[in-house]
Short mmCIF file of C-alpha atoms and ligand atoms in Angstrom, two decimals:
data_model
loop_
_atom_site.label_atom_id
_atom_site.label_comp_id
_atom_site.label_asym_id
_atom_site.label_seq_id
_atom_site.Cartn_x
_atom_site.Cartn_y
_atom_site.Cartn_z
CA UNK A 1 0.00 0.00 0.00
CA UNK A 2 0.91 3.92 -0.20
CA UNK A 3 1.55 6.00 2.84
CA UNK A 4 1.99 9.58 2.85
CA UNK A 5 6.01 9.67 5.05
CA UNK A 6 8.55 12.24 5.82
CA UNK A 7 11.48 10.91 4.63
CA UNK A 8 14.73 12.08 5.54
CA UNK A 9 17.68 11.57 2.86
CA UNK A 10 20.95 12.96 4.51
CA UNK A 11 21.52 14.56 7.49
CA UNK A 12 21.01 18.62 7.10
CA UNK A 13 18.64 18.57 4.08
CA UNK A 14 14.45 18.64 5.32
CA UNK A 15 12.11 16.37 5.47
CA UNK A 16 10.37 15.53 2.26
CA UNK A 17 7.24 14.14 1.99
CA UNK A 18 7.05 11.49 -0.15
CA UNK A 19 4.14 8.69 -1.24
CA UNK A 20 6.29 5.68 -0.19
CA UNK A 21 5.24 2.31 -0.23
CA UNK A 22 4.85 0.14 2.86
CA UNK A 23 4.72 -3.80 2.39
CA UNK A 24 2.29 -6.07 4.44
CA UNK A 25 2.79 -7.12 8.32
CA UNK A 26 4.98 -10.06 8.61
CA UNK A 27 4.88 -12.69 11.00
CA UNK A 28 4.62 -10.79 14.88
CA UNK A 29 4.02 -7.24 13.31
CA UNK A 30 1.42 -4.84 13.24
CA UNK A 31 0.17 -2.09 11.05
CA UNK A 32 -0.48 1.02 12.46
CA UNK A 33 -2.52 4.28 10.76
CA UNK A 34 -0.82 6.66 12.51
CA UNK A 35 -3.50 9.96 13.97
CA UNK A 36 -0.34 11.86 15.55
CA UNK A 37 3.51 12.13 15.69
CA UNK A 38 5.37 13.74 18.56
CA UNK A 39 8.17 16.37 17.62
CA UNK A 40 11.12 15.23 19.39
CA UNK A 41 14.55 16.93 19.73
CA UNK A 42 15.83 13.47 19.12
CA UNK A 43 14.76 13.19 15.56
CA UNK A 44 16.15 16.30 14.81
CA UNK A 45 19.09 15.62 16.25
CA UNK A 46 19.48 13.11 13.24
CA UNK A 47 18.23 15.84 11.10
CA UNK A 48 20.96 18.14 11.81
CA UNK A 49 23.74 15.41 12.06
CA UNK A 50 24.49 15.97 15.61
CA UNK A 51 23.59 11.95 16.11
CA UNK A 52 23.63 9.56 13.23
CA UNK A 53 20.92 6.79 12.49
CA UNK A 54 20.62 4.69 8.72
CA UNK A 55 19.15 6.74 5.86
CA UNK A 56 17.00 7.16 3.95
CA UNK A 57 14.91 7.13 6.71
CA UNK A 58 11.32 7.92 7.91
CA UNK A 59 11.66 9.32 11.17
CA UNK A 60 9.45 9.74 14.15
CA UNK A 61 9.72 8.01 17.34
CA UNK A 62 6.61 9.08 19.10
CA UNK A 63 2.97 8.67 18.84
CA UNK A 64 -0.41 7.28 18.66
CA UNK A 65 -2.82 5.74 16.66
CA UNK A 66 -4.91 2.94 15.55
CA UNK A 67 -4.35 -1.14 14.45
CA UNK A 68 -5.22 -1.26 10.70
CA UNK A 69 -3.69 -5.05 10.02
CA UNK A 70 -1.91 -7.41 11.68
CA UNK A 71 0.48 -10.19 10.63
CA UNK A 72 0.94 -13.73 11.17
CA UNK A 73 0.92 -14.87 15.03
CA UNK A 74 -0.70 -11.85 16.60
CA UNK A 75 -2.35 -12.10 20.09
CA UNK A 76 -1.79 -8.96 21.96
CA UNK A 77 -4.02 -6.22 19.76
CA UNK A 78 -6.23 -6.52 16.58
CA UNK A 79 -7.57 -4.16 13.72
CA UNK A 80 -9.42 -1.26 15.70
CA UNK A 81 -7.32 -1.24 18.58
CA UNK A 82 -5.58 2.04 19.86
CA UNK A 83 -2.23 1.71 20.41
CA UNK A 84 1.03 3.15 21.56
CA UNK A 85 4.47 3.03 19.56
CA UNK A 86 6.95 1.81 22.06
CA UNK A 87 10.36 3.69 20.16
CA UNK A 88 13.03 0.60 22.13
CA UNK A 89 12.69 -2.97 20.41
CA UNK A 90 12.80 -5.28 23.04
CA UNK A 91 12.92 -9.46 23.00
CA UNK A 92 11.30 -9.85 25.98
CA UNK A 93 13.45 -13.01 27.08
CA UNK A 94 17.20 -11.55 27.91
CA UNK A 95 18.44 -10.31 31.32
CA UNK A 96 17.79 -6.56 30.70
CA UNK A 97 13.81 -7.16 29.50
CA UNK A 98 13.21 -9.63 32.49
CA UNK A 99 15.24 -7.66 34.88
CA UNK A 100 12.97 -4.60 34.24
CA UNK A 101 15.33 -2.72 31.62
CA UNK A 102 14.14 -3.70 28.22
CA UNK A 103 15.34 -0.49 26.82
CA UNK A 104 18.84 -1.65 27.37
CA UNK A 105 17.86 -5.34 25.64
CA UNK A 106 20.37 -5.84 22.59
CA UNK A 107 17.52 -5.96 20.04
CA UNK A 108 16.53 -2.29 20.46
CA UNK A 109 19.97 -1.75 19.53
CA UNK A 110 20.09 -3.65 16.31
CA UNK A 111 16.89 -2.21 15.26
CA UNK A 112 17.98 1.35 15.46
CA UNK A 113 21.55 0.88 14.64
CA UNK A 114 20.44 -1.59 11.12
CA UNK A 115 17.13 1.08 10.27
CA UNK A 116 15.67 -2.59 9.74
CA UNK A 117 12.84 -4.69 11.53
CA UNK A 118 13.87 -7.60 13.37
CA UNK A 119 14.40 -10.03 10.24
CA UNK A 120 17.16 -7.58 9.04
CA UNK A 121 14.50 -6.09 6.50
CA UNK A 122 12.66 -3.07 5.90
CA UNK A 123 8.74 -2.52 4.89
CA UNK A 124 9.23 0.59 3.12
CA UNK A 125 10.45 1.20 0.04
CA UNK A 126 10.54 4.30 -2.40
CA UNK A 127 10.71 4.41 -7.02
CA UNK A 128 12.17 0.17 -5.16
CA UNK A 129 15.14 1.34 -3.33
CA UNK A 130 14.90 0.64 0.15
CA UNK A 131 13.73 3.56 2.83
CA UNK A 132 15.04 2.48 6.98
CA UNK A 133 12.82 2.36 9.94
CA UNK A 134 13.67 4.81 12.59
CA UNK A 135 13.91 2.93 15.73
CA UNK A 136 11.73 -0.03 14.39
CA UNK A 137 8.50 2.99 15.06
CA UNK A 138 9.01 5.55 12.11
CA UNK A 139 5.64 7.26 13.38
CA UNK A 140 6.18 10.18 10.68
CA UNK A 141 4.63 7.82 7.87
CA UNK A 142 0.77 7.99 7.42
CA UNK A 143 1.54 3.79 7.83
CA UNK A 144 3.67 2.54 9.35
CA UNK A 145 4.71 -1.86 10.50
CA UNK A 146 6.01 -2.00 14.09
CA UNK A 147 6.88 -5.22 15.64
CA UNK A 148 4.29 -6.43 18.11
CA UNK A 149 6.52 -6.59 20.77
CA UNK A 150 6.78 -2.44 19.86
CA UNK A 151 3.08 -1.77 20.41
CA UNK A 152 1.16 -0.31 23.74
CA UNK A 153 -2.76 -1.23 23.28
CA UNK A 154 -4.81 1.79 25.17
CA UNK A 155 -7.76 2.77 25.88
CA UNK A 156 -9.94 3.96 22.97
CA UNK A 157 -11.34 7.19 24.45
CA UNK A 158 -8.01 8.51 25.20
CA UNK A 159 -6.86 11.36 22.37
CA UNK A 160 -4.36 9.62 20.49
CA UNK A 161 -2.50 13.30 19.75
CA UNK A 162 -2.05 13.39 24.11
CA UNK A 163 -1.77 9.50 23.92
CA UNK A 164 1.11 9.83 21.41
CA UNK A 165 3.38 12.16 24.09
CA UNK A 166 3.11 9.25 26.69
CA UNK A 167 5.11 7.18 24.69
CA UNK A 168 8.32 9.30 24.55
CA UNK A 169 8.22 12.85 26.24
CA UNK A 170 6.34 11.78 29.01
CA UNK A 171 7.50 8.49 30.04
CA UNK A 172 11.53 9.65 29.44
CA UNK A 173 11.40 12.69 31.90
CA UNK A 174 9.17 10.74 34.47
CA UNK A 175 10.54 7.49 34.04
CA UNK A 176 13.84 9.14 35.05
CA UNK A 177 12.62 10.56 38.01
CA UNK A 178 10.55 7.73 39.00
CA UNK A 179 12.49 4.72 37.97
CA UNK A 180 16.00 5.93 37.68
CA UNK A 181 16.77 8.67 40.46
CA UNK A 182 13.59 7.45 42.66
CA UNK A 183 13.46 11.33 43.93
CA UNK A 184 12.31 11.29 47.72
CA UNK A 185 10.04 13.65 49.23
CA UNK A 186 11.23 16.85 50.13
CA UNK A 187 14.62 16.28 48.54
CA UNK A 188 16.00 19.17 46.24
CA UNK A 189 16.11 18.63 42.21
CA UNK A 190 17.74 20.53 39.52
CA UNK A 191 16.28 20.55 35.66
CA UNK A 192 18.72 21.61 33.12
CA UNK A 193 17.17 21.88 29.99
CA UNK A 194 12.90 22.17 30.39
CA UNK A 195 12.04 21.30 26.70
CA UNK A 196 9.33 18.52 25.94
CA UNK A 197 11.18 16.00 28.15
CA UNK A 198 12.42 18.43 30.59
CA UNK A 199 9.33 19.72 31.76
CA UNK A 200 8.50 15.70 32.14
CA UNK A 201 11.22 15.81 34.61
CA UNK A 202 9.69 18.65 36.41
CA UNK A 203 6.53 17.40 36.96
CA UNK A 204 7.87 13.97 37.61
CA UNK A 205 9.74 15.66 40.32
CA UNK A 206 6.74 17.86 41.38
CA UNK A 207 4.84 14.43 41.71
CA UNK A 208 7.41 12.78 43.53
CA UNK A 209 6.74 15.44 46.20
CA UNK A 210 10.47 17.05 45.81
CA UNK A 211 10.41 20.18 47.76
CA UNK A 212 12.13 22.29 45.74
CA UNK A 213 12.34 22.44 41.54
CA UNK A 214 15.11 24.35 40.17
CA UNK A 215 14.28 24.88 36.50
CA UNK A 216 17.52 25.78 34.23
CA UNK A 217 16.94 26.77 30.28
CA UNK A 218 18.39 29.63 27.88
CA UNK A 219 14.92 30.85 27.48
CA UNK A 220 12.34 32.38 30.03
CA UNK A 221 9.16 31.17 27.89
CA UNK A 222 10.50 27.65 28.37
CA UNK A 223 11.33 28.90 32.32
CA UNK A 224 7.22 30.00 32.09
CA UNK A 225 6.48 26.84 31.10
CA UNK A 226 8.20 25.07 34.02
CA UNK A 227 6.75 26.83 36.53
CA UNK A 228 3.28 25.84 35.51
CA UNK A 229 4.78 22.20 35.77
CA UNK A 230 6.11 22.51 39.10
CA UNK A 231 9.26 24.76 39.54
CA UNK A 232 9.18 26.64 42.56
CA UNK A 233 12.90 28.67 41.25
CA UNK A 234 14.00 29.02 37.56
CA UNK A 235 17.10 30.49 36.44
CA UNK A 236 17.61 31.67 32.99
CA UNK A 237 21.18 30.33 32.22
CA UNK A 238 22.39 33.10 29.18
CA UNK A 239 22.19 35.93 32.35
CA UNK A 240 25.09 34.54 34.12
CA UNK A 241 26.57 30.85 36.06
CA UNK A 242 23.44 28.63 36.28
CA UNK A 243 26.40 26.91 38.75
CA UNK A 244 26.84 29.87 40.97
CA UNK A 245 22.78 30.60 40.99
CA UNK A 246 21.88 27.08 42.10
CA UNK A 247 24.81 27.22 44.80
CA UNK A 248 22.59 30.41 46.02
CA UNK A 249 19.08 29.25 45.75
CA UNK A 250 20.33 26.52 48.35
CA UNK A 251 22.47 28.05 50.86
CA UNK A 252 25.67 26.75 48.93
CA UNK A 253 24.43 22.98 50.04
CA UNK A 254 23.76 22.09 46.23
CA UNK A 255 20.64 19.55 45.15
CA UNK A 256 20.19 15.77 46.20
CA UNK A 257 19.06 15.24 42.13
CA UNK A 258 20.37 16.63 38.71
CA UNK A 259 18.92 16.38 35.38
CA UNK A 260 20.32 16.96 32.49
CA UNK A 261 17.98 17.55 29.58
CA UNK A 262 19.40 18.81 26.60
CA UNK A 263 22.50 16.51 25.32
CA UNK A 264 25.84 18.89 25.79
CA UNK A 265 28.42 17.91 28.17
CA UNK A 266 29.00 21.30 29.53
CA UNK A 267 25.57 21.33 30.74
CA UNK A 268 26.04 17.04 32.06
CA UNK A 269 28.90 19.16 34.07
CA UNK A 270 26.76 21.75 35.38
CA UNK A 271 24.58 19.34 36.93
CA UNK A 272 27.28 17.38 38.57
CA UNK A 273 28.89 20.51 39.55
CA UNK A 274 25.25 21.44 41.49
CA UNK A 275 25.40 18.24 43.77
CA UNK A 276 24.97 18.17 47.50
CA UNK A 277 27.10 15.25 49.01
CA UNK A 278 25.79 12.22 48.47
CA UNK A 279 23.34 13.77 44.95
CA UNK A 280 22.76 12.19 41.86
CA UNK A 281 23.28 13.67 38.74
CA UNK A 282 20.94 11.83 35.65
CA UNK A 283 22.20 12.41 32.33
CA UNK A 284 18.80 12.51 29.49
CA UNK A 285 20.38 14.34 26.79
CA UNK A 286 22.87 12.49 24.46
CA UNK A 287 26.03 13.58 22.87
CA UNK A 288 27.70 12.42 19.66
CA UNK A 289 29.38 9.16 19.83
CA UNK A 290 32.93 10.79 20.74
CA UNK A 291 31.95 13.11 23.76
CA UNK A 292 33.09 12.75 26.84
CA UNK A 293 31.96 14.76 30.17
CA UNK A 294 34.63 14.48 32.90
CA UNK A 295 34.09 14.53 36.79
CA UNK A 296 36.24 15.82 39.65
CA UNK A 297 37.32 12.36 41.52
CA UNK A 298 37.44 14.29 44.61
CA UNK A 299 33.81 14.85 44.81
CA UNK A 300 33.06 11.10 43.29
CA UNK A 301 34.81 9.59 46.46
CA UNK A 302 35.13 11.91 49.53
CA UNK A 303 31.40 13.55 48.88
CA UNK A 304 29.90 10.35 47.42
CA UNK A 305 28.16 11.39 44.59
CA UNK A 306 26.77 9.72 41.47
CA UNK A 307 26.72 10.45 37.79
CA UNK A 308 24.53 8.16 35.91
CA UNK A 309 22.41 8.15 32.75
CA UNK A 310 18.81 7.56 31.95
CA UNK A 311 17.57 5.88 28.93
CA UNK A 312 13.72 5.47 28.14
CA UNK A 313 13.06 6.43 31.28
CA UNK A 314 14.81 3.44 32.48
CA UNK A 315 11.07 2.30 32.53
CA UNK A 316 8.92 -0.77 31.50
CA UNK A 317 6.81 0.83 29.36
CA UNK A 318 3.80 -1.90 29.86
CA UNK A 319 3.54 -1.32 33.74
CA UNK A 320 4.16 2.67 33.22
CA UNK A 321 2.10 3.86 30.40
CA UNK A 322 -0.82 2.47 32.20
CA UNK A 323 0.12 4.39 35.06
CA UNK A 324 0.75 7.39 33.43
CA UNK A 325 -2.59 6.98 32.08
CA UNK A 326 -4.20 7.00 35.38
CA UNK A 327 -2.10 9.97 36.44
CA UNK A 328 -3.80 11.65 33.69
CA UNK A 329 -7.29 10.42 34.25
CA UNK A 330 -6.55 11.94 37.52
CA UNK A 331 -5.68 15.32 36.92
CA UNK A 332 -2.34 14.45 38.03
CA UNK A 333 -0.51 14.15 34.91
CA UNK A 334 -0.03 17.15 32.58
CA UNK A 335 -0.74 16.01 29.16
CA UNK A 336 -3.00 18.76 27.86
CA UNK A 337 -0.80 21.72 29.24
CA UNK A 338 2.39 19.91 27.22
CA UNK A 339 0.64 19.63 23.90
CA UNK A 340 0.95 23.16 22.91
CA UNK A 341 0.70 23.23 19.37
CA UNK A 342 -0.84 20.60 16.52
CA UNK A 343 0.85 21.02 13.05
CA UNK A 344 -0.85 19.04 9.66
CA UNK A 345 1.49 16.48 8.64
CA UNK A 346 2.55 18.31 5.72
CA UNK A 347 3.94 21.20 7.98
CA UNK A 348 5.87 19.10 9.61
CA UNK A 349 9.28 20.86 8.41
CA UNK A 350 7.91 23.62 10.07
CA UNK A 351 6.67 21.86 13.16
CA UNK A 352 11.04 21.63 13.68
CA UNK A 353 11.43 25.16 13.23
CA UNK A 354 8.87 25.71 16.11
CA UNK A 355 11.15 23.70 17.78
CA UNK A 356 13.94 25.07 17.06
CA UNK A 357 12.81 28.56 17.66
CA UNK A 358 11.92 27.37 21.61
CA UNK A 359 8.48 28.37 20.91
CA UNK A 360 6.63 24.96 22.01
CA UNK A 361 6.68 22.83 24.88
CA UNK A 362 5.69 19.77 22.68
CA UNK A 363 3.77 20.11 19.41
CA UNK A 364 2.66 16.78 17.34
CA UNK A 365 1.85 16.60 14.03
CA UNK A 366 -1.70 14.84 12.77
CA UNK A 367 -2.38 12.72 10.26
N1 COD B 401 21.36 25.66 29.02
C1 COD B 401 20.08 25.54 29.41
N2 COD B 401 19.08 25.14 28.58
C2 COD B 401 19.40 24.89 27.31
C3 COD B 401 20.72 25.00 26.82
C4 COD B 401 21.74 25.41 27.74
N3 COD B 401 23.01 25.53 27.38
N4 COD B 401 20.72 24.65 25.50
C5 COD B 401 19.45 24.34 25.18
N5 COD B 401 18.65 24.49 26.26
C6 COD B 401 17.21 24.22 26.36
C7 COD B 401 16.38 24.72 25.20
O1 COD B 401 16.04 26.06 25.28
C8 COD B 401 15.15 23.81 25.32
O2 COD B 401 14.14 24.37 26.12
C9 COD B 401 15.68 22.53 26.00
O3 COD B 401 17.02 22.81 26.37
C10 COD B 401 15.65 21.32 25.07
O4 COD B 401 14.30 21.00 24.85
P1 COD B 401 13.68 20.51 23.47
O5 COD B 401 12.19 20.57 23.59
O6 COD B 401 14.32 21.20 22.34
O7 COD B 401 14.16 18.97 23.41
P2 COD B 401 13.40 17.64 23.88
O8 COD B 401 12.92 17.81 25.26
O9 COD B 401 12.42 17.23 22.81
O10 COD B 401 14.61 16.56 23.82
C11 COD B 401 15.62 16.59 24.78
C12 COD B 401 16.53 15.35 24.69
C13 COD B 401 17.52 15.44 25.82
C14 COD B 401 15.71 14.08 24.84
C15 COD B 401 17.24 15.29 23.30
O11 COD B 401 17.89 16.51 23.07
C16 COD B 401 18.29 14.17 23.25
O12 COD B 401 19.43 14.30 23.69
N6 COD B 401 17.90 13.03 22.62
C17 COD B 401 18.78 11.91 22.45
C18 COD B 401 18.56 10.90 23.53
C19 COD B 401 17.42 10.00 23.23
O13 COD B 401 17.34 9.39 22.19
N7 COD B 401 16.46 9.97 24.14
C20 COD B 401 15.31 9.20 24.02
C21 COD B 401 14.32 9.69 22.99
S1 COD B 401 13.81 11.28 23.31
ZN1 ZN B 402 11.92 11.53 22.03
#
């Protein structure tokens, strides 16, 4: 069949839409008719080269929408069903899927590293030459074929354009809160970076019942948007040392948690250098493949802190989507206050700009 798809051809051209064509479920995969993409910093961090991934490519790691076919084998959803693109490929057999990591299982890896499915192939294809998957999900394609192992089934009277930001945005920053730092109440966190994810992390925090927020970013409408997600402080980092301004918002003690949101290692430094003893710094944000962010060893050993990383949320997306979901249902959860702008697929180019320009917290783009 033909699905509308923004295809991406080398790293610092645009997207370009193109009708490609998408072959038939296999065995254990699914079609999906995608109703929303999420506009992640990630995918355009393959746009402008600053990580690499296979291409031609139809990017898109995020969203929602609804079963149109499946393949061979298929238990867990059916045509009709709502569903949730989960963006790490997991086997669901190794030590990091049964020990609660999947995003860490070696498949996910393969996927995104080969741009193919899990038989080493690809469904789409342009004029015959072969297009790659993005991360086995490729949600910027009107159609897309996910592995079943890849899909979230959810309720049907949920909006699939909020659905679509639980499945990356949301679950990354909270997951890393939750799962990854397991913030205590009362305890002191730092947010460096309060983009799509970031804020995540701030309301994962605010949920967590941290005492105080520190929100960090370049810009004071992304500072704004913080503080309606939980920041008690925000400091606007191109106005001086974000360093030095955290040291003062807390008596020179430092925070228990650090979050790094944005994927530079000057700023995976600032948050290690805003540690009280003891604190944990979580990296989010990812550098190219050669960076390197070094630590005082001082402060690693005689003040006992931690620098780790945080990927997927370090979550298991089937036990914490759900939950997110109820969070929501709740009035817990922001989800309508983070979708701030809806783009037509076919502005989708533009939808980046947005993005680039700092003018959204997260914007999707609908089918
Ligand atoms: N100091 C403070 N804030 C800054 C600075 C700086 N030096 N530079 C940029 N910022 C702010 C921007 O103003 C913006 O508000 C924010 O940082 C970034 O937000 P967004 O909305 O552009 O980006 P997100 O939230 O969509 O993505 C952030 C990630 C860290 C996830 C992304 O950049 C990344 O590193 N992705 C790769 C890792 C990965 O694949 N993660 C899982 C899928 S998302
Ligand atoms: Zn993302």
């Amino acid at each position: 069949m033909k699905s509308t798809a923004a295809v991406l051809f080398e790293a610092g051209r645009k997207l370009e839409l193109h009708d490609v064509d998408v072959a038939a479920p296999k065995a254990g995969e699914v079609l999906v008719r995608m109703a929303a993409g999420g506009v992640c910093h990630s995918d355009l961090h393959v746009m402008t080269g600053h990580l690499t991934a296979p291409l031609p490519a139809i990017l898109g790691h995020e969203g929602a929408g609804v079963v149109a076919e499946v393949g061979a084998g298929v238990t867990s959803v059916r045509a009709g069903d709502h569903v949730i693109p989960l963006w790490r490929v997991s086997c669901g057999e190794c030590e990091h899927c049964t020990g609660g990591r999947p995003a860490l299982c070696a498949a996910g890896l393969e996927v995104r590293r080969t741009g193919r499915l899990l038989d080493g192939t690809s469904r789409f294809t342009l004029g015959g030459k072969e297009i790659k998957h993005f991360n086995g999900v490729s949600t910027f394609s009107a159609y897309s074929v996910i592995p079943e192992r890849s899909v979230l089934k959810i309720p049907d009277d949920l909006p699939l354009d909020r659905a679509a930001l639980l499945g990356c945005a949301v679950i990354t920053g909270v997951g890393a809160v939750f799962n990854c730092a397991k913030v205590r109440p009362g305890s002191s966190v730092l947010v460096i970076g309060t983009g799509g994810v970031g804020l995540n992390v701030v309301q994962g925090a605010a949920l967590a019942g941290a005492e105080r927020i520190i929100a960090v970013d370049l810009l004071d409408r992304k500072l704004d948007f913080a503080r309606q997600f939980g920041a008690t402080h925000t400091v606007n980092a191109s106005s001086g040392d974000p360093v030095a301004a955290v040291r003062d918002l807390t008596g020179g003690r430092g925070v228990d948690y650090a979050f790094e949101v944005i994927g530079l290692p000057k700023t995976m430094r600032q948050a290690y250098d805003c540690l009280a003893k003891r604190g944990m710094a979580v990296v989010v944000g990812v550098s190219p493949f050669t960076a390197e962010v070094s630590v005082p060893v001082m402060s690693l050993v005689f003040e006992e802190r931690v620098l780790t990383g945080s990927i997927y949320g370090s979550a298991r997306p089937r036990h914490d989507i759900p939950m997110l979901i109820d969070l929501y249902r709740a009035k817990k959860l922001k989800l309508d206050e983070l979708l701030t702008r809806s783009y037509p697929f076919e502005e989708i180019n533009e939808a980046y700009a947005a993005l680039e320009r700092g003018e959204v917290a997260r914007s999707v783009v609908t089918f």
